[in-house]
mmCIF file of C-alpha atoms in Angstrom:
data_model
loop_
_atom_site.group_PDB
_atom_site.id
_atom_site.type_symbol
_atom_site.label_atom_id
_atom_site.label_comp_id
_atom_site.label_asym_id
_atom_site.label_seq_id
_atom_site.Cartn_x
_atom_site.Cartn_y
_atom_site.Cartn_z
ATOM 1 C CA UNK A 1 -42.517 -92.556 -142.187
ATOM 2 C CA UNK A 2 -46.483 -91.415 -141.371
ATOM 3 C CA UNK A 3 -49.145 -94.440 -142.120
ATOM 4 C CA UNK A 4 -51.027 -91.998 -144.382
ATOM 5 C CA UNK A 5 -47.395 -92.330 -146.399
ATOM 6 C CA UNK A 6 -46.400 -95.255 -145.823
ATOM 7 C CA UNK A 7 -49.955 -97.211 -146.955
ATOM 8 C CA UNK A 8 -49.518 -94.712 -150.103
ATOM 9 C CA UNK A 9 -46.197 -96.310 -150.898
ATOM 10 C CA UNK A 10 -48.128 -99.909 -150.520
ATOM 11 C CA UNK A 11 -50.870 -98.906 -153.302
ATOM 12 C CA UNK A 12 -47.824 -97.315 -155.367
ATOM 13 C CA UNK A 13 -45.952 -100.308 -155.243
ATOM 14 C CA UNK A 14 -49.335 -103.067 -156.445
ATOM 15 C CA UNK A 15 -50.072 -100.594 -159.279
ATOM 16 C CA UNK A 16 -50.598 -102.544 -162.774
ATOM 17 C CA UNK A 17 -46.576 -100.324 -164.529
ATOM 18 C CA UNK A 18 -48.498 -100.382 -168.500
ATOM 19 C CA UNK A 19 -52.295 -98.840 -167.951
ATOM 20 C CA UNK A 20 -54.313 -99.640 -170.697
ATOM 21 C CA UNK A 21 -55.859 -96.612 -172.806
ATOM 22 C CA UNK A 22 -58.858 -96.313 -173.922
ATOM 23 C CA UNK A 23 -60.449 -96.795 -177.786
ATOM 24 C CA UNK A 24 -59.841 -92.613 -177.398
ATOM 25 C CA UNK A 25 -56.124 -92.995 -176.251
ATOM 26 C CA UNK A 26 -57.644 -91.763 -173.046
ATOM 27 C CA UNK A 27 -55.894 -93.291 -169.360
ATOM 28 C CA UNK A 28 -58.304 -96.136 -168.212
ATOM 29 C CA UNK A 29 -58.290 -96.527 -164.432
ATOM 30 C CA UNK A 30 -58.156 -100.560 -163.766
ATOM 31 C CA UNK A 31 -56.838 -100.197 -159.615
ATOM 32 C CA UNK A 32 -60.575 -100.562 -158.459
ATOM 33 C CA UNK A 33 -61.088 -103.669 -161.303
ATOM 34 C CA UNK A 34 -57.704 -104.804 -159.927
ATOM 35 C CA UNK A 35 -58.477 -105.035 -156.498
ATOM 36 C CA UNK A 36 -61.908 -106.736 -157.341
ATOM 37 C CA UNK A 37 -60.218 -109.368 -159.102
ATOM 38 C CA UNK A 38 -56.849 -110.024 -157.785
ATOM 39 C CA UNK A 39 -58.906 -110.374 -153.856
ATOM 40 C CA UNK A 40 -57.722 -114.426 -152.617
ATOM 41 C CA UNK A 41 -60.161 -115.716 -149.832
ATOM 42 C CA UNK A 42 -57.732 -116.408 -146.523
ATOM 43 C CA UNK A 43 -58.507 -119.289 -144.300
ATOM 44 C CA UNK A 44 -56.755 -120.780 -141.275
ATOM 45 C CA UNK A 45 -55.242 -123.543 -142.965
ATOM 46 C CA UNK A 46 -53.406 -121.776 -145.507
ATOM 47 C CA UNK A 47 -50.220 -122.227 -143.421
ATOM 48 C CA UNK A 48 -51.101 -126.007 -142.559
ATOM 49 C CA UNK A 49 -50.947 -126.090 -146.505
ATOM 50 C CA UNK A 50 -47.855 -124.065 -146.490
ATOM 51 C CA UNK A 51 -45.735 -126.744 -144.781
ATOM 52 C CA UNK A 52 -47.593 -129.524 -146.354
ATOM 53 C CA UNK A 53 -46.267 -128.002 -149.348
ATOM 54 C CA UNK A 54 -42.351 -127.799 -147.657
ATOM 55 C CA UNK A 55 -42.042 -131.146 -145.889
ATOM 56 C CA UNK A 56 -42.707 -132.035 -149.051
ATOM 57 C CA UNK A 57 -39.400 -130.108 -150.561
ATOM 58 C CA UNK A 58 -37.533 -131.400 -147.893
ATOM 59 C CA UNK A 59 -37.908 -134.935 -147.918
ATOM 60 C CA UNK A 60 -36.948 -134.472 -151.657
ATOM 61 C CA UNK A 61 -34.226 -132.678 -151.170
ATOM 62 C CA UNK A 62 -33.420 -135.337 -148.712
ATOM 63 C CA UNK A 63 -33.424 -138.284 -150.911
ATOM 64 C CA UNK A 64 -31.657 -135.707 -153.762
ATOM 65 C CA UNK A 65 -28.223 -136.235 -151.161
ATOM 66 C CA UNK A 66 -28.609 -139.421 -149.882
ATOM 67 C CA UNK A 67 -25.560 -140.953 -151.590
ATOM 68 C CA UNK A 68 -22.820 -138.105 -151.403
ATOM 69 C CA UNK A 69 -22.167 -138.194 -147.372
ATOM 70 C CA UNK A 70 -22.100 -141.470 -147.218
ATOM 71 C CA UNK A 71 -19.970 -142.025 -150.055
ATOM 72 C CA UNK A 72 -16.836 -144.441 -148.715
ATOM 73 C CA UNK A 73 -18.558 -146.082 -147.224
ATOM 74 C CA UNK A 74 -21.421 -146.967 -150.043
ATOM 75 C CA UNK A 75 -18.224 -147.238 -152.831
ATOM 76 C CA UNK A 76 -16.878 -150.859 -149.849
ATOM 77 C CA UNK A 77 -20.135 -151.575 -149.777
ATOM 78 C CA UNK A 78 -21.025 -151.312 -153.580
ATOM 79 C CA UNK A 79 -18.075 -151.190 -155.280
ATOM 80 C CA UNK A 80 -19.115 -147.934 -156.819
ATOM 81 C CA UNK A 81 -16.105 -145.585 -157.771
ATOM 82 C CA UNK A 82 -16.734 -141.921 -157.479
ATOM 83 C CA UNK A 83 -18.171 -141.507 -160.782
ATOM 84 C CA UNK A 84 -20.569 -143.718 -160.090
ATOM 85 C CA UNK A 85 -21.515 -142.048 -156.285
ATOM 86 C CA UNK A 86 -21.314 -138.525 -158.174
ATOM 87 C CA UNK A 87 -23.793 -138.942 -161.090
ATOM 88 C CA UNK A 88 -26.929 -139.905 -158.408
ATOM 89 C CA UNK A 89 -26.789 -136.741 -158.190
ATOM 90 C CA UNK A 90 -26.173 -135.385 -161.465
ATOM 91 C CA UNK A 91 -28.447 -138.270 -162.985
ATOM 92 C CA UNK A 92 -31.365 -136.323 -160.947
ATOM 93 C CA UNK A 93 -30.987 -133.147 -162.032
ATOM 94 C CA UNK A 94 -30.020 -134.071 -165.435
ATOM 95 C CA UNK A 95 -34.012 -135.736 -164.979
ATOM 96 C CA UNK A 96 -34.784 -132.129 -163.503
ATOM 97 C CA UNK A 97 -34.304 -130.388 -166.555
ATOM 98 C CA UNK A 98 -36.041 -132.519 -168.899
ATOM 99 C CA UNK A 99 -38.610 -132.730 -166.730
ATOM 100 C CA UNK A 100 -39.477 -129.425 -165.381
ATOM 101 C CA UNK A 101 -41.213 -127.720 -168.290
ATOM 102 C CA UNK A 102 -44.190 -130.551 -168.334
ATOM 103 C CA UNK A 103 -44.432 -130.381 -164.865
ATOM 104 C CA UNK A 104 -45.610 -126.737 -164.684
ATOM 105 C CA UNK A 105 -47.217 -126.518 -167.927
ATOM 106 C CA UNK A 106 -49.019 -129.303 -165.069
ATOM 107 C CA UNK A 107 -49.370 -127.218 -162.473
ATOM 108 C CA UNK A 108 -50.844 -124.400 -164.816
ATOM 109 C CA UNK A 109 -52.854 -126.216 -166.608
ATOM 110 C CA UNK A 110 -54.255 -129.223 -164.130
ATOM 111 C CA UNK A 111 -53.622 -128.093 -161.035
ATOM 112 C CA UNK A 112 -50.712 -127.540 -158.527
ATOM 113 C CA UNK A 113 -53.022 -131.058 -156.062
ATOM 114 C CA UNK A 114 -52.092 -133.085 -159.971
ATOM 115 C CA UNK A 115 -48.236 -131.401 -159.477
ATOM 116 C CA UNK A 116 -47.907 -132.378 -155.697
ATOM 117 C CA UNK A 117 -49.821 -136.038 -155.351
ATOM 118 C CA UNK A 118 -47.398 -137.059 -158.480
ATOM 119 C CA UNK A 119 -44.652 -136.228 -156.840
ATOM 120 C CA UNK A 120 -45.268 -137.591 -153.702
ATOM 121 C CA UNK A 121 -46.152 -140.569 -155.418
ATOM 122 C CA UNK A 122 -43.250 -140.123 -157.426
ATOM 123 C CA UNK A 123 -40.564 -139.931 -153.956
ATOM 124 C CA UNK A 124 -42.135 -142.883 -152.310
ATOM 125 C CA UNK A 125 -41.947 -145.512 -155.351
ATOM 126 C CA UNK A 126 -38.045 -143.718 -155.272
ATOM 127 C CA UNK A 127 -37.403 -144.694 -151.850
ATOM 128 C CA UNK A 128 -39.318 -147.444 -151.750
ATOM 129 C CA UNK A 129 -37.722 -149.457 -154.656
ATOM 130 C CA UNK A 130 -34.530 -149.154 -152.339
ATOM 131 C CA UNK A 131 -35.829 -150.991 -149.556
ATOM 132 C CA UNK A 132 -36.230 -153.945 -151.932
ATOM 133 C CA UNK A 133 -33.203 -156.420 -151.135
ATOM 134 C CA UNK A 134 -31.270 -157.240 -154.170
ATOM 135 C CA UNK A 135 -27.616 -157.873 -155.156
ATOM 136 C CA UNK A 136 -25.380 -155.645 -155.232
ATOM 137 C CA UNK A 137 -25.062 -155.415 -159.205
ATOM 138 C CA UNK A 138 -29.049 -154.908 -159.400
ATOM 139 C CA UNK A 139 -29.012 -152.510 -156.675
ATOM 140 C CA UNK A 140 -26.613 -150.458 -158.362
ATOM 141 C CA UNK A 141 -29.812 -149.492 -161.369
ATOM 142 C CA UNK A 142 -32.274 -149.287 -158.786
ATOM 143 C CA UNK A 143 -30.207 -146.925 -157.051
ATOM 144 C CA UNK A 144 -30.234 -144.537 -160.829
ATOM 145 C CA UNK A 145 -33.894 -144.818 -161.596
ATOM 146 C CA UNK A 146 -35.009 -143.852 -158.469
ATOM 147 C CA UNK A 147 -32.396 -140.931 -158.562
ATOM 148 C CA UNK A 148 -33.855 -140.296 -161.698
ATOM 149 C CA UNK A 149 -38.077 -140.056 -160.229
ATOM 150 C CA UNK A 150 -36.814 -138.670 -157.633
ATOM 151 C CA UNK A 151 -34.997 -135.651 -159.963
ATOM 152 C CA UNK A 152 -38.609 -135.859 -161.835
ATOM 153 C CA UNK A 153 -40.007 -135.132 -158.422
ATOM 154 C CA UNK A 154 -38.333 -132.396 -157.699
ATOM 155 C CA UNK A 155 -39.488 -129.874 -160.668
ATOM 156 C CA UNK A 156 -42.446 -129.581 -158.182
ATOM 157 C CA UNK A 157 -40.587 -128.066 -154.719
ATOM 158 C CA UNK A 158 -38.792 -126.511 -157.592
ATOM 159 C CA UNK A 159 -41.394 -124.122 -158.772
ATOM 160 C CA UNK A 160 -44.232 -124.417 -156.654
ATOM 161 C CA UNK A 161 -44.017 -121.749 -154.136
ATOM 162 C CA UNK A 162 -44.676 -119.012 -155.937
ATOM 163 C CA UNK A 163 -47.768 -120.690 -156.940
ATOM 164 C CA UNK A 164 -48.672 -122.263 -153.704
ATOM 165 C CA UNK A 165 -48.017 -118.789 -151.845
ATOM 166 C CA UNK A 166 -50.611 -117.243 -154.231
ATOM 167 C CA UNK A 167 -53.605 -119.424 -154.448
ATOM 168 C CA UNK A 168 -53.598 -119.844 -150.516
ATOM 169 C CA UNK A 169 -51.983 -116.524 -149.010
ATOM 170 C CA UNK A 170 -52.907 -112.665 -149.076
ATOM 171 C CA UNK A 171 -51.359 -110.158 -150.953
ATOM 172 C CA UNK A 172 -49.287 -109.262 -148.423
ATOM 173 C CA UNK A 173 -48.614 -112.853 -147.062
ATOM 174 C CA UNK A 174 -46.641 -114.284 -150.303
ATOM 175 C CA UNK A 175 -43.716 -113.110 -150.183
ATOM 176 C CA UNK A 176 -42.878 -114.623 -146.480
ATOM 177 C CA UNK A 177 -44.999 -117.767 -147.819
ATOM 178 C CA UNK A 178 -42.917 -118.682 -150.911
ATOM 179 C CA UNK A 179 -39.581 -117.803 -148.862
ATOM 180 C CA UNK A 180 -40.486 -120.600 -146.248
ATOM 181 C CA UNK A 181 -41.704 -123.200 -149.368
ATOM 182 C CA UNK A 182 -38.599 -122.725 -150.869
ATOM 183 C CA UNK A 183 -35.619 -122.607 -148.023
ATOM 184 C CA UNK A 184 -36.851 -125.761 -146.714
ATOM 185 C CA UNK A 185 -35.636 -127.520 -149.981
ATOM 186 C CA UNK A 186 -31.942 -126.146 -148.176
ATOM 187 C CA UNK A 187 -32.984 -127.631 -145.323
ATOM 188 C CA UNK A 188 -32.978 -131.331 -147.110
ATOM 189 C CA UNK A 189 -29.914 -130.657 -148.242
ATOM 190 C CA UNK A 190 -28.156 -130.518 -145.372
ATOM 191 C CA UNK A 191 -30.098 -132.617 -143.023
ATOM 192 C CA UNK A 192 -28.789 -135.457 -145.601
ATOM 193 C CA UNK A 193 -25.067 -134.414 -143.808
ATOM 194 C CA UNK A 194 -26.235 -134.536 -140.449
ATOM 195 C CA UNK A 195 -28.231 -138.608 -140.538
ATOM 196 C CA UNK A 196 -26.476 -140.309 -143.320
ATOM 197 C CA UNK A 197 -22.771 -140.289 -141.210
ATOM 198 C CA UNK A 198 -25.709 -140.775 -138.165
ATOM 199 C CA UNK A 199 -26.935 -143.893 -139.438
ATOM 200 C CA UNK A 200 -23.927 -145.638 -141.797
ATOM 201 C CA UNK A 201 -20.417 -145.444 -139.507
ATOM 202 C CA UNK A 202 -17.473 -145.901 -141.231
ATOM 203 C CA UNK A 203 -14.819 -148.002 -139.603
ATOM 204 C CA UNK A 204 -12.310 -145.786 -139.236
ATOM 205 C CA UNK A 205 -10.238 -145.637 -136.904
ATOM 206 C CA UNK A 206 -7.094 -142.751 -136.297
ATOM 207 C CA UNK A 207 -5.212 -143.817 -132.433
ATOM 208 C CA UNK A 208 -4.662 -141.555 -130.358
ATOM 209 C CA UNK A 209 -1.079 -140.283 -129.811
ATOM 210 C CA UNK A 210 0.897 -138.530 -126.545
ATOM 211 C CA UNK A 211 3.075 -135.047 -127.414
ATOM 212 C CA UNK A 212 6.359 -137.134 -127.942
ATOM 213 C CA UNK A 213 5.185 -139.225 -129.803
ATOM 214 C CA UNK A 214 5.652 -138.628 -133.420
ATOM 215 C CA UNK A 215 3.449 -139.300 -137.076
ATOM 216 C CA UNK A 216 6.523 -141.521 -139.670
ATOM 217 C CA UNK A 217 6.344 -142.589 -143.147
ATOM 218 C CA UNK A 218 6.026 -146.737 -142.438
ATOM 219 C CA UNK A 219 3.529 -145.615 -139.310
ATOM 220 C CA UNK A 220 1.072 -143.782 -142.051
ATOM 221 C CA UNK A 221 1.315 -147.191 -144.097
ATOM 222 C CA UNK A 222 0.504 -149.623 -141.178
ATOM 223 C CA UNK A 223 -2.524 -146.205 -140.311
ATOM 224 C CA UNK A 224 -3.616 -146.371 -144.353
ATOM 225 C CA UNK A 225 -3.463 -150.541 -144.184
ATOM 226 C CA UNK A 226 -5.223 -151.486 -141.076
ATOM 227 C CA UNK A 227 -7.913 -149.195 -142.297
ATOM 228 C CA UNK A 228 -7.710 -150.826 -145.963
ATOM 229 C CA UNK A 229 -8.200 -153.794 -143.742
ATOM 230 C CA UNK A 230 -11.174 -152.709 -142.154
ATOM 231 C CA UNK A 231 -13.242 -151.703 -145.268
ATOM 232 C CA UNK A 232 -12.537 -155.486 -146.630
ATOM 233 C CA UNK A 233 -13.176 -157.385 -143.577
ATOM 234 C CA UNK A 234 -16.244 -159.387 -144.522
ATOM 235 C CA UNK A 235 -17.997 -158.614 -140.428
ATOM 236 C CA UNK A 236 -17.011 -154.897 -141.398
ATOM 237 C CA UNK A 237 -18.682 -155.129 -144.828
ATOM 238 C CA UNK A 238 -22.142 -156.323 -143.796
ATOM 239 C CA UNK A 239 -22.002 -153.825 -140.747
ATOM 240 C CA UNK A 240 -22.081 -150.882 -142.944
ATOM 241 C CA UNK A 241 -24.784 -152.670 -145.398
ATOM 242 C CA UNK A 242 -27.288 -153.301 -142.538
ATOM 243 C CA UNK A 243 -25.970 -149.537 -142.148
ATOM 244 C CA UNK A 244 -27.520 -148.966 -144.896
ATOM 245 C CA UNK A 245 -29.988 -150.384 -145.839
ATOM 246 C CA UNK A 246 -31.497 -148.368 -141.814
ATOM 247 C CA UNK A 247 -30.685 -145.490 -143.587
ATOM 248 C CA UNK A 248 -32.839 -145.974 -147.165
ATOM 249 C CA UNK A 249 -35.753 -147.460 -144.621
ATOM 250 C CA UNK A 250 -35.453 -143.974 -141.952
ATOM 251 C CA UNK A 251 -35.658 -141.704 -145.701
ATOM 252 C CA UNK A 252 -38.944 -144.585 -146.950
ATOM 253 C CA UNK A 253 -40.599 -144.850 -143.557
ATOM 254 C CA UNK A 254 -39.931 -140.383 -143.330
ATOM 255 C CA UNK A 255 -41.621 -140.008 -146.701
ATOM 256 C CA UNK A 256 -44.576 -141.705 -146.023
#
């Protein structure tokens, strides 16, 4: 396609859908006024800004996905049920739903910087309180509070990408900037499935069988019994709790 036709197509895409009319009914040309009002000052640090926002989104999503990948070990250490482990993610989403619109109002009225700073503070508090030594029953309450705070902090990474691209990027770069800021949230959730199992080890073992050997019902029962003993063994419980504490420390250090 000739360059002149491509430029004409781009201009048509950027024209307003509805035209303005004068008092006598004639169409008013607003392209010149709109172009002058929509000019965005371009700075080289705009990519630094979007990367900082993306990293915040990355960490918030990684903290949200803390307990799912290590659910079996957390249940053995703290005595949680499947419902309790699932509620950590659900309660964060519930907190997000109730605070999404107020957070959007803050970004519109007060400014994006205030929303990002507030989100960062909430994520730091949510990860920091989990590093405090305490009993298992108290840690259960703290983990719930942490999930609520992190869910509230997720309102800015969720709704902020279009805002940061509109404030810092020219029109032809806004789609790319929005995509970069939005995708890091999913990358953070995916990273939780990698980091969690690497740091928190599960004390299960599966023996290597020869081709001539077969698995019968009694051998399966013995294997499950041995693994259950591993889960309830005090030494293994303490080792697993130490691994979970290391995971909490890693999350806090990365956020800061």
